[in-house]
Amino acid sequence: MRVFQAIAFAAVTAVSISQASSQEVRVGYWSSGASAALGLVLEEGKFLEAEGLKPTWTTVTKLAEVNRALISKSIDIAVVGGTLPSLRLGAENVPAKIILANLIADANFVVPADSPIKTLSDLKGKKIGSTPPGSTMHALVGAILQGNYNLSANDFHQIPAGEAQLLTFLQRGEIDAALMRTITLQTFGSQAKLRKISTVPEEWKKLIKADAPPMLGVGVVDVAFAEKHPDVVVKFIVANIKATQWGSKNPDKVADILGRRLQMSERDAKVFAGTWNNTYIASFSEADMTSLLKMAEIFKASDNFPGTVGRDVFLPDFYKKARAIVDGGK
């Protein structure tokens, strides 16, 4: 009996010590869209807890609200903040910095299967379906066609619409090409009768002459929190790296999480999970920062971007330390 009590006491003491040593952090993410899957995997997989953190999770209904939560100090770290609003924070000297590149701007240039268009240079004088002006993808299309194919803004016309509507426009011949996500193409299937002529990540790497994709989202931290708890930020990034690797290796488990938490159909959840590598990374290399600074230039030119974004908008040392921890554990 005494032995049992001793063991029980030791177990309770161990749990108490573990809980006491856990470092608290308030984490936010958008509860829909592509960023939701990463947030859900982090949350359900207990990846932060595995690194000794005690997260309090906050979800928001719009991507822009993640950055607002940081500004109001309602959260300490945003799993994914939109690239454009996050870069704006730096331009406006808001004390929130980018610590990770994690959500790829995954999209494909597609045309009808029987279209005579073979390459992006053939889009001169054509109508291209894309997202609305002011969006990341809209700006990327213009930058790619101008930078890689010497097409001026007057040489093509972007038609804004949702992807389902763009498919209809393509089938009716109302537009010549369109920008569509990989997950959308896989959802439509072969019956859509579309042909891919290039991808945004491929063209972007060619444009910036660096091996880094354009980003739709980035990890962002409150500067005061980072200065006070640098080890927490490192652990957060370690958790992100491990969660991203896990998602790539476990598509069925990702699909199960998405089905339960987002009420996705089994088919849609599996399609989404199957495109994990097209959407998520956990990196913050020199090439990633080059890519983000180039995006800032494009936003400034196309969207009256305020101020100037420099390297001071980044806090790369946390990623370097996290990467060393992950690589050292292999």
mmCIF file of C-alpha atoms in Angstrom:
data_model
loop_
_atom_site.group_PDB
_atom_site.id
_atom_site.type_symbol
_atom_site.label_atom_id
_atom_site.label_comp_id
_atom_site.label_asym_id
_atom_site.label_seq_id
_atom_site.Cartn_x
_atom_site.Cartn_y
_atom_site.Cartn_z
ATOM 1 C CA MET A 1 0.000 0.000 0.000
ATOM 2 C CA ARG A 2 2.798 2.373 0.912
ATOM 3 C CA VAL A 3 4.608 1.492 -2.316
ATOM 4 C CA PHE A 4 1.442 2.231 -4.319
ATOM 5 C CA GLN A 5 0.979 5.551 -2.505
ATOM 6 C CA ALA A 6 4.596 6.449 -3.141
ATOM 7 C CA ILE A 7 4.246 5.704 -6.853
ATOM 8 C CA ALA A 8 0.984 7.659 -7.045
ATOM 9 C CA PHE A 9 2.545 10.615 -5.241
ATOM 10 C CA ALA A 10 5.534 10.536 -7.586
ATOM 11 C CA ALA A 11 3.259 10.482 -10.616
ATOM 12 C CA VAL A 12 1.165 13.415 -9.382
ATOM 13 C CA THR A 13 4.312 15.330 -8.493
ATOM 14 C CA ALA A 14 5.765 14.707 -11.967
ATOM 15 C CA VAL A 15 2.603 15.975 -13.642
ATOM 16 C CA SER A 16 2.526 19.034 -11.367
ATOM 17 C CA ILE A 17 6.155 19.839 -12.146
ATOM 18 C CA SER A 18 5.503 19.357 -15.869
ATOM 19 C CA GLN A 19 2.502 21.686 -15.773
ATOM 20 C CA ALA A 20 4.362 24.245 -13.716
ATOM 21 C CA SER A 21 7.283 24.209 -16.167
ATOM 22 C CA SER A 22 5.055 24.621 -19.234
ATOM 23 C CA GLN A 23 5.428 28.055 -20.770
ATOM 24 C CA GLU A 24 2.204 29.812 -21.657
ATOM 25 C CA VAL A 25 1.616 31.335 -25.068
ATOM 26 C CA ARG A 26 -1.521 32.737 -26.714
ATOM 27 C CA VAL A 27 -1.800 31.550 -30.301
ATOM 28 C CA GLY A 28 -4.271 32.606 -32.985
ATOM 29 C CA TYR A 29 -5.283 31.345 -36.414
ATOM 30 C CA TRP A 30 -7.992 31.805 -39.021
ATOM 31 C CA SER A 31 -10.655 29.119 -38.577
ATOM 32 C CA SER A 32 -11.272 28.623 -42.301
ATOM 33 C CA GLY A 33 -9.234 28.813 -45.484
ATOM 34 C CA ALA A 34 -5.872 27.164 -45.979
ATOM 35 C CA SER A 35 -4.451 28.443 -42.692
ATOM 36 C CA ALA A 36 -7.078 26.503 -40.725
ATOM 37 C CA ALA A 37 -5.558 23.134 -41.586
ATOM 38 C CA LEU A 38 -2.165 24.105 -40.178
ATOM 39 C CA GLY A 39 -3.721 25.563 -37.034
ATOM 40 C CA LEU A 40 -5.860 22.476 -36.518
ATOM 41 C CA VAL A 41 -2.944 20.086 -36.977
ATOM 42 C CA LEU A 42 -0.881 22.064 -34.477
ATOM 43 C CA GLU A 43 -3.765 22.136 -32.000
ATOM 44 C CA GLU A 44 -5.026 18.553 -32.323
ATOM 45 C CA GLY A 45 -1.560 17.057 -32.625
ATOM 46 C CA LYS A 46 -0.412 18.786 -29.406
ATOM 47 C CA PHE A 47 2.798 19.825 -31.151
ATOM 48 C CA LEU A 48 3.248 22.913 -28.971
ATOM 49 C CA GLU A 49 2.658 20.904 -25.818
ATOM 50 C CA ALA A 50 5.300 18.419 -26.955
ATOM 51 C CA GLU A 51 7.831 21.264 -26.886
ATOM 52 C CA GLY A 52 6.896 22.252 -23.335
ATOM 53 C CA LEU A 53 4.442 25.012 -24.188
ATOM 54 C CA LYS A 54 0.973 25.608 -22.795
ATOM 55 C CA PRO A 55 -1.005 27.267 -25.603
ATOM 56 C CA THR A 56 -4.265 29.147 -25.352
ATOM 57 C CA TRP A 57 -5.904 28.953 -28.755
ATOM 58 C CA THR A 58 -7.875 31.770 -30.370
ATOM 59 C CA THR A 59 -9.609 31.417 -33.729
ATOM 60 C CA VAL A 60 -10.909 34.267 -35.875
ATOM 61 C CA THR A 61 -13.372 34.330 -38.760
ATOM 62 C CA LYS A 62 -11.279 36.428 -41.160
ATOM 63 C CA LEU A 63 -7.580 36.241 -41.992
ATOM 64 C CA ALA A 64 -7.051 39.980 -41.408
ATOM 65 C CA GLU A 65 -8.374 39.586 -37.851
ATOM 66 C CA VAL A 66 -5.314 37.524 -36.930
ATOM 67 C CA ASN A 67 -3.099 40.559 -37.409
ATOM 68 C CA ARG A 68 -5.585 42.760 -35.543
ATOM 69 C CA ALA A 69 -5.408 40.348 -32.621
ATOM 70 C CA LEU A 70 -1.626 40.797 -32.575
ATOM 71 C CA ILE A 71 -1.897 44.582 -32.697
ATOM 72 C CA SER A 72 -4.379 44.585 -29.814
ATOM 73 C CA LYS A 73 -2.158 42.114 -27.940
ATOM 74 C CA SER A 74 -4.994 39.595 -27.675
ATOM 75 C CA ILE A 75 -2.534 36.943 -28.896
ATOM 76 C CA ASP A 76 1.234 36.584 -28.762
ATOM 77 C CA ILE A 77 1.821 34.671 -32.010
ATOM 78 C CA ALA A 78 -0.198 34.260 -35.196
ATOM 79 C CA VAL A 79 0.148 30.830 -36.798
ATOM 80 C CA VAL A 80 -0.540 32.411 -40.187
ATOM 81 C CA GLY A 81 -0.903 36.109 -40.839
ATOM 82 C CA GLY A 82 -1.683 37.226 -44.382
ATOM 83 C CA THR A 83 1.490 38.203 -46.229
ATOM 84 C CA LEU A 84 0.186 41.585 -47.374
ATOM 85 C CA PRO A 85 -1.152 42.744 -43.967
ATOM 86 C CA SER A 86 1.912 41.327 -42.211
ATOM 87 C CA LEU A 87 4.279 43.258 -44.467
ATOM 88 C CA ARG A 88 2.112 46.335 -43.923
ATOM 89 C CA LEU A 89 2.752 46.016 -40.184
ATOM 90 C CA GLY A 90 6.442 46.410 -40.864
ATOM 91 C CA ALA A 91 5.923 49.342 -43.202
ATOM 92 C CA GLU A 92 3.766 51.075 -40.583
ATOM 93 C CA ASN A 93 6.234 50.341 -37.762
ATOM 94 C CA VAL A 94 3.771 48.202 -35.812
ATOM 95 C CA PRO A 95 5.719 46.122 -33.236
ATOM 96 C CA ALA A 96 4.958 42.738 -34.816
ATOM 97 C CA LYS A 97 7.543 40.828 -36.850
ATOM 98 C CA ILE A 98 7.605 37.910 -39.276
ATOM 99 C CA ILE A 99 9.284 34.753 -37.953
ATOM 100 C CA LEU A 100 8.317 32.059 -40.453
ATOM 101 C CA ALA A 101 7.188 31.484 -44.034
ATOM 102 C CA ASN A 102 4.502 28.802 -43.968
ATOM 103 C CA LEU A 103 1.640 29.241 -46.461
ATOM 104 C CA ILE A 104 2.602 28.983 -50.136
ATOM 105 C CA ALA A 105 0.801 30.957 -52.840
ATOM 106 C CA ASP A 106 -0.102 27.763 -54.669
ATOM 107 C CA ALA A 107 -1.790 28.384 -58.011
ATOM 108 C CA ASN A 108 -1.606 27.170 -61.584
ATOM 109 C CA PHE A 109 -2.036 28.938 -64.907
ATOM 110 C CA VAL A 110 -4.579 26.823 -66.801
ATOM 111 C CA VAL A 111 -6.274 26.947 -70.198
ATOM 112 C CA PRO A 112 -8.940 24.786 -71.856
ATOM 113 C CA ALA A 113 -7.471 21.468 -73.003
ATOM 114 C CA ASP A 114 -7.980 22.344 -76.682
ATOM 115 C CA SER A 115 -6.601 25.896 -76.394
ATOM 116 C CA PRO A 116 -3.808 26.925 -78.797
ATOM 117 C CA ILE A 117 -2.089 28.692 -75.858
ATOM 118 C CA LYS A 118 1.105 26.807 -74.934
ATOM 119 C CA THR A 119 3.117 29.160 -72.719
ATOM 120 C CA LEU A 120 2.573 32.305 -70.682
ATOM 121 C CA SER A 121 4.079 34.380 -73.492
ATOM 122 C CA ASP A 122 0.994 33.439 -75.515
ATOM 123 C CA LEU A 123 -1.193 35.378 -73.075
ATOM 124 C CA LYS A 124 -0.489 38.691 -74.774
ATOM 125 C CA GLY A 125 -3.819 40.298 -75.579
ATOM 126 C CA LYS A 126 -5.703 37.609 -73.625
ATOM 127 C CA LYS A 127 -8.201 37.630 -70.761
ATOM 128 C CA ILE A 128 -6.958 35.913 -67.613
ATOM 129 C CA GLY A 129 -9.237 34.955 -64.733
ATOM 130 C CA SER A 130 -7.781 35.624 -61.277
ATOM 131 C CA THR A 131 -8.521 37.034 -57.850
ATOM 132 C CA PRO A 132 -9.601 40.706 -57.444
ATOM 133 C CA PRO A 133 -7.228 43.702 -57.658
ATOM 134 C CA GLY A 134 -5.414 44.284 -54.378
ATOM 135 C CA SER A 135 -5.063 40.559 -53.690
ATOM 136 C CA THR A 136 -1.763 38.690 -53.547
ATOM 137 C CA MET A 137 -2.501 36.504 -56.571
ATOM 138 C CA HIS A 138 -3.648 39.422 -58.709
ATOM 139 C CA ALA A 139 -0.376 41.234 -58.028
ATOM 140 C CA LEU A 140 1.671 38.083 -58.667
ATOM 141 C CA VAL A 141 0.101 37.496 -62.077
ATOM 142 C CA GLY A 142 1.034 40.994 -63.187
ATOM 143 C CA ALA A 143 4.563 40.741 -61.801
ATOM 144 C CA ILE A 144 5.208 37.361 -63.440
ATOM 145 C CA LEU A 145 3.898 38.305 -66.878
ATOM 146 C CA GLN A 146 5.744 41.606 -66.857
ATOM 147 C CA GLY A 147 8.984 40.343 -65.311
ATOM 148 C CA ASN A 148 9.342 36.993 -67.068
ATOM 149 C CA TYR A 149 7.620 37.630 -70.398
ATOM 150 C CA ASN A 150 7.938 41.389 -70.971
ATOM 151 C CA LEU A 151 4.178 41.862 -71.138
ATOM 152 C CA SER A 152 3.052 45.298 -70.022
ATOM 153 C CA ALA A 153 -0.056 45.867 -67.904
ATOM 154 C CA ASN A 154 -1.876 46.831 -71.114
ATOM 155 C CA ASP A 155 -0.978 43.572 -72.862
ATOM 156 C CA PHE A 156 -3.458 41.433 -70.889
ATOM 157 C CA HIS A 157 -6.638 41.851 -68.890
ATOM 158 C CA GLN A 158 -7.335 40.182 -65.541
ATOM 159 C CA ILE A 159 -10.939 39.148 -64.888
ATOM 160 C CA PRO A 160 -11.700 38.783 -61.139
ATOM 161 C CA ALA A 161 -13.982 35.943 -60.005
ATOM 162 C CA GLY A 162 -14.186 32.880 -57.783
ATOM 163 C CA GLU A 163 -12.662 29.659 -59.072
ATOM 164 C CA ALA A 164 -15.966 27.925 -59.822
ATOM 165 C CA GLN A 165 -17.063 30.951 -61.840
ATOM 166 C CA LEU A 166 -13.719 31.067 -63.631
ATOM 167 C CA LEU A 167 -14.207 27.469 -64.711
ATOM 168 C CA THR A 168 -17.562 28.433 -66.220
ATOM 169 C CA PHE A 169 -15.965 31.405 -67.979
ATOM 170 C CA LEU A 170 -13.283 29.116 -69.431
ATOM 171 C CA GLN A 171 -15.810 26.583 -70.668
ATOM 172 C CA ARG A 172 -17.890 29.342 -72.296
ATOM 173 C CA GLY A 173 -14.836 30.883 -73.922
ATOM 174 C CA GLU A 174 -15.329 34.175 -72.069
ATOM 175 C CA ILE A 175 -11.730 34.111 -70.816
ATOM 176 C CA ASP A 176 -8.607 32.542 -72.305
ATOM 177 C CA ALA A 177 -6.782 31.388 -69.172
ATOM 178 C CA ALA A 178 -7.238 31.327 -65.416
ATOM 179 C CA LEU A 179 -5.378 30.998 -62.154
ATOM 180 C CA MET A 180 -6.494 27.995 -60.063
ATOM 181 C CA ARG A 181 -5.238 26.285 -56.936
ATOM 182 C CA THR A 182 -3.996 22.706 -57.100
ATOM 183 C CA ILE A 183 -6.715 21.590 -54.702
ATOM 184 C CA THR A 184 -9.357 23.109 -56.992
ATOM 185 C CA LEU A 185 -7.999 21.313 -60.044
ATOM 186 C CA GLN A 186 -8.019 18.017 -58.189
ATOM 187 C CA THR A 187 -11.540 18.667 -56.943
ATOM 188 C CA PHE A 188 -12.825 19.457 -60.449
ATOM 189 C CA GLY A 189 -11.088 16.375 -61.820
ATOM 190 C CA SER A 190 -10.460 15.462 -65.449
ATOM 191 C CA GLN A 191 -14.024 16.384 -66.414
ATOM 192 C CA ALA A 192 -13.023 20.046 -66.236
ATOM 193 C CA LYS A 193 -10.871 19.469 -69.351
ATOM 194 C CA LEU A 194 -8.179 21.945 -68.385
ATOM 195 C CA ARG A 195 -4.482 22.010 -69.217
ATOM 196 C CA LYS A 196 -1.792 23.487 -66.967
ATOM 197 C CA ILE A 197 0.774 25.664 -68.727
ATOM 198 C CA SER A 198 2.762 26.814 -65.692
ATOM 199 C CA THR A 199 2.579 27.416 -61.944
ATOM 200 C CA VAL A 200 2.925 30.544 -59.833
ATOM 201 C CA PRO A 201 5.718 29.077 -57.617
ATOM 202 C CA GLU A 202 7.770 28.013 -60.659
ATOM 203 C CA GLU A 203 7.408 31.387 -62.347
ATOM 204 C CA TRP A 204 8.080 33.275 -59.124
ATOM 205 C CA LYS A 205 11.368 31.451 -58.496
ATOM 206 C CA LYS A 206 12.395 32.328 -62.051
ATOM 207 C CA LEU A 207 11.458 35.962 -61.462
ATOM 208 C CA ILE A 208 13.361 36.466 -58.201
ATOM 209 C CA LYS A 209 16.223 34.112 -59.149
ATOM 210 C CA ALA A 210 15.945 32.316 -55.815
ATOM 211 C CA ASP A 211 14.592 28.942 -54.716
ATOM 212 C CA ALA A 212 11.675 30.218 -52.643
ATOM 213 C CA PRO A 213 7.962 30.277 -53.478
ATOM 214 C CA PRO A 214 5.721 33.328 -53.060
ATOM 215 C CA MET A 215 3.871 33.277 -49.761
ATOM 216 C CA LEU A 216 0.212 33.808 -48.938
ATOM 217 C CA GLY A 217 0.850 33.614 -45.210
ATOM 218 C CA VAL A 218 3.587 33.960 -42.615
ATOM 219 C CA GLY A 219 4.063 33.360 -38.908
ATOM 220 C CA VAL A 220 4.053 36.624 -36.947
ATOM 221 C CA VAL A 221 4.997 37.426 -33.347
ATOM 222 C CA ASP A 222 4.455 40.365 -31.019
ATOM 223 C CA VAL A 223 7.882 41.943 -30.563
ATOM 224 C CA ALA A 224 7.530 42.565 -26.822
ATOM 225 C CA PHE A 225 6.585 38.918 -26.294
ATOM 226 C CA ALA A 226 9.518 37.724 -28.415
ATOM 227 C CA GLU A 227 11.963 39.855 -26.454
ATOM 228 C CA LYS A 228 10.628 38.610 -23.130
ATOM 229 C CA HIS A 229 10.205 34.947 -24.133
ATOM 230 C CA PRO A 230 12.682 34.138 -26.932
ATOM 231 C CA ASP A 231 12.788 30.449 -25.994
ATOM 232 C CA VAL A 232 9.001 30.205 -26.413
ATOM 233 C CA VAL A 233 9.242 31.588 -29.944
ATOM 234 C CA VAL A 234 11.941 29.052 -30.811
ATOM 235 C CA LYS A 235 9.822 26.211 -29.428
ATOM 236 C CA PHE A 236 6.808 27.470 -31.361
ATOM 237 C CA ILE A 237 8.787 27.312 -34.604
ATOM 238 C CA VAL A 238 10.128 23.848 -33.740
ATOM 239 C CA ALA A 239 6.522 22.720 -33.281
ATOM 240 C CA ASN A 240 5.586 24.224 -36.660
ATOM 241 C CA ILE A 241 8.438 22.464 -38.444
ATOM 242 C CA LYS A 242 7.464 19.124 -36.912
ATOM 243 C CA ALA A 243 3.748 19.646 -37.597
ATOM 244 C CA THR A 244 4.439 20.495 -41.238
ATOM 245 C CA GLN A 245 6.576 17.383 -41.644
ATOM 246 C CA TRP A 246 3.903 15.286 -39.943
ATOM 247 C CA GLY A 247 1.173 16.622 -42.206
ATOM 248 C CA SER A 248 3.194 15.673 -45.258
ATOM 249 C CA LYS A 249 3.693 12.112 -44.027
ATOM 250 C CA ASN A 250 0.176 11.526 -42.639
ATOM 251 C CA PRO A 251 -2.429 12.695 -45.187
ATOM 252 C CA ASP A 252 -5.083 10.267 -43.893
ATOM 253 C CA LYS A 253 -4.763 11.645 -40.359
ATOM 254 C CA VAL A 254 -4.874 15.212 -41.675
ATOM 255 C CA ALA A 255 -8.032 14.323 -43.613
ATOM 256 C CA ASP A 256 -9.584 12.909 -40.438
ATOM 257 C CA ILE A 257 -8.892 16.158 -38.558
ATOM 258 C CA LEU A 258 -10.333 18.275 -41.373
ATOM 259 C CA GLY A 259 -13.410 16.092 -41.652
ATOM 260 C CA ARG A 260 -14.148 16.301 -37.935
ATOM 261 C CA ARG A 261 -13.275 19.928 -37.296
ATOM 262 C CA LEU A 262 -14.326 21.599 -40.557
ATOM 263 C CA GLN A 263 -17.207 19.263 -41.470
ATOM 264 C CA MET A 264 -15.574 18.448 -44.801
ATOM 265 C CA SER A 265 -16.801 15.495 -46.798
ATOM 266 C CA GLU A 266 -14.459 12.513 -46.781
ATOM 267 C CA ARG A 267 -13.541 13.119 -50.432
ATOM 268 C CA ASP A 268 -12.857 16.840 -50.017
ATOM 269 C CA ALA A 269 -10.813 16.256 -46.867
ATOM 270 C CA LYS A 270 -8.642 13.665 -48.616
ATOM 271 C CA VAL A 271 -8.144 15.913 -51.637
ATOM 272 C CA PHE A 272 -7.128 18.798 -49.365
ATOM 273 C CA ALA A 273 -4.754 16.641 -47.330
ATOM 274 C CA GLY A 274 -3.236 15.264 -50.533
ATOM 275 C CA THR A 275 -2.109 18.753 -51.571
ATOM 276 C CA TRP A 276 -0.333 19.462 -48.272
ATOM 277 C CA ASN A 277 3.114 19.833 -49.848
ATOM 278 C CA ASN A 278 1.768 22.333 -52.377
ATOM 279 C CA THR A 279 0.483 24.574 -49.602
ATOM 280 C CA TYR A 280 2.585 24.318 -46.443
ATOM 281 C CA ILE A 281 6.239 24.785 -45.584
ATOM 282 C CA ALA A 282 8.044 25.808 -42.417
ATOM 283 C CA SER A 283 11.061 27.775 -43.540
ATOM 284 C CA PHE A 284 12.737 31.137 -43.126
ATOM 285 C CA SER A 285 15.880 31.043 -45.221
ATOM 286 C CA GLU A 286 17.620 33.941 -46.943
ATOM 287 C CA ALA A 287 15.729 32.963 -50.101
ATOM 288 C CA ASP A 288 12.415 33.190 -48.232
ATOM 289 C CA MET A 289 13.216 36.675 -47.016
ATOM 290 C CA THR A 290 14.302 37.695 -50.521
ATOM 291 C CA SER A 291 10.964 36.423 -51.795
ATOM 292 C CA LEU A 292 8.980 38.367 -49.202
ATOM 293 C CA LEU A 293 10.901 41.592 -49.831
ATOM 294 C CA LYS A 294 10.232 41.214 -53.556
ATOM 295 C CA MET A 295 6.543 40.748 -52.773
ATOM 296 C CA ALA A 296 6.664 43.960 -50.732
ATOM 297 C CA GLU A 297 8.052 45.789 -53.777
ATOM 298 C CA ILE A 298 5.212 44.460 -55.925
ATOM 299 C CA PHE A 299 2.550 45.386 -53.373
ATOM 300 C CA LYS A 300 4.017 48.880 -53.071
ATOM 301 C CA ALA A 301 3.889 49.351 -56.833
ATOM 302 C CA SER A 302 0.436 47.860 -57.397
ATOM 303 C CA ASP A 303 -1.422 48.714 -54.202
ATOM 304 C CA ASN A 304 0.044 52.017 -52.979
ATOM 305 C CA PHE A 305 1.906 50.092 -50.297
ATOM 306 C CA PRO A 306 2.763 52.505 -47.454
ATOM 307 C CA GLY A 307 6.333 53.165 -46.420
ATOM 308 C CA THR A 308 9.265 50.905 -47.165
ATOM 309 C CA VAL A 309 9.707 47.339 -45.990
ATOM 310 C CA GLY A 310 13.256 46.375 -45.055
ATOM 311 C CA ARG A 311 14.864 43.370 -43.427
ATOM 312 C CA ASP A 312 13.983 44.776 -40.027
ATOM 313 C CA VAL A 313 10.471 43.382 -40.508
ATOM 314 C CA PHE A 314 11.993 39.904 -40.049
ATOM 315 C CA LEU A 315 13.289 38.103 -36.953
ATOM 316 C CA PRO A 316 15.244 35.230 -38.568
ATOM 317 C CA ASP A 317 17.381 34.137 -35.598
ATOM 318 C CA PHE A 318 14.493 32.266 -33.987
ATOM 319 C CA TYR A 319 14.145 30.046 -37.061
ATOM 320 C CA LYS A 320 17.884 29.386 -37.197
ATOM 321 C CA LYS A 321 17.835 28.156 -33.596
ATOM 322 C CA ALA A 322 14.696 26.084 -34.164
ATOM 323 C CA ARG A 323 16.140 24.531 -37.303
ATOM 324 C CA ALA A 324 19.302 23.573 -35.413
ATOM 325 C CA ILE A 325 17.200 21.879 -32.719
ATOM 326 C CA VAL A 326 15.143 19.903 -35.249
ATOM 327 C CA ASP A 327 18.152 18.900 -37.344
ATOM 328 C CA GLY A 328 20.138 17.995 -34.246
ATOM 329 C CA GLY A 329 17.373 15.645 -33.135
ATOM 330 C CA LYS A 330 17.466 13.567 -36.310
#
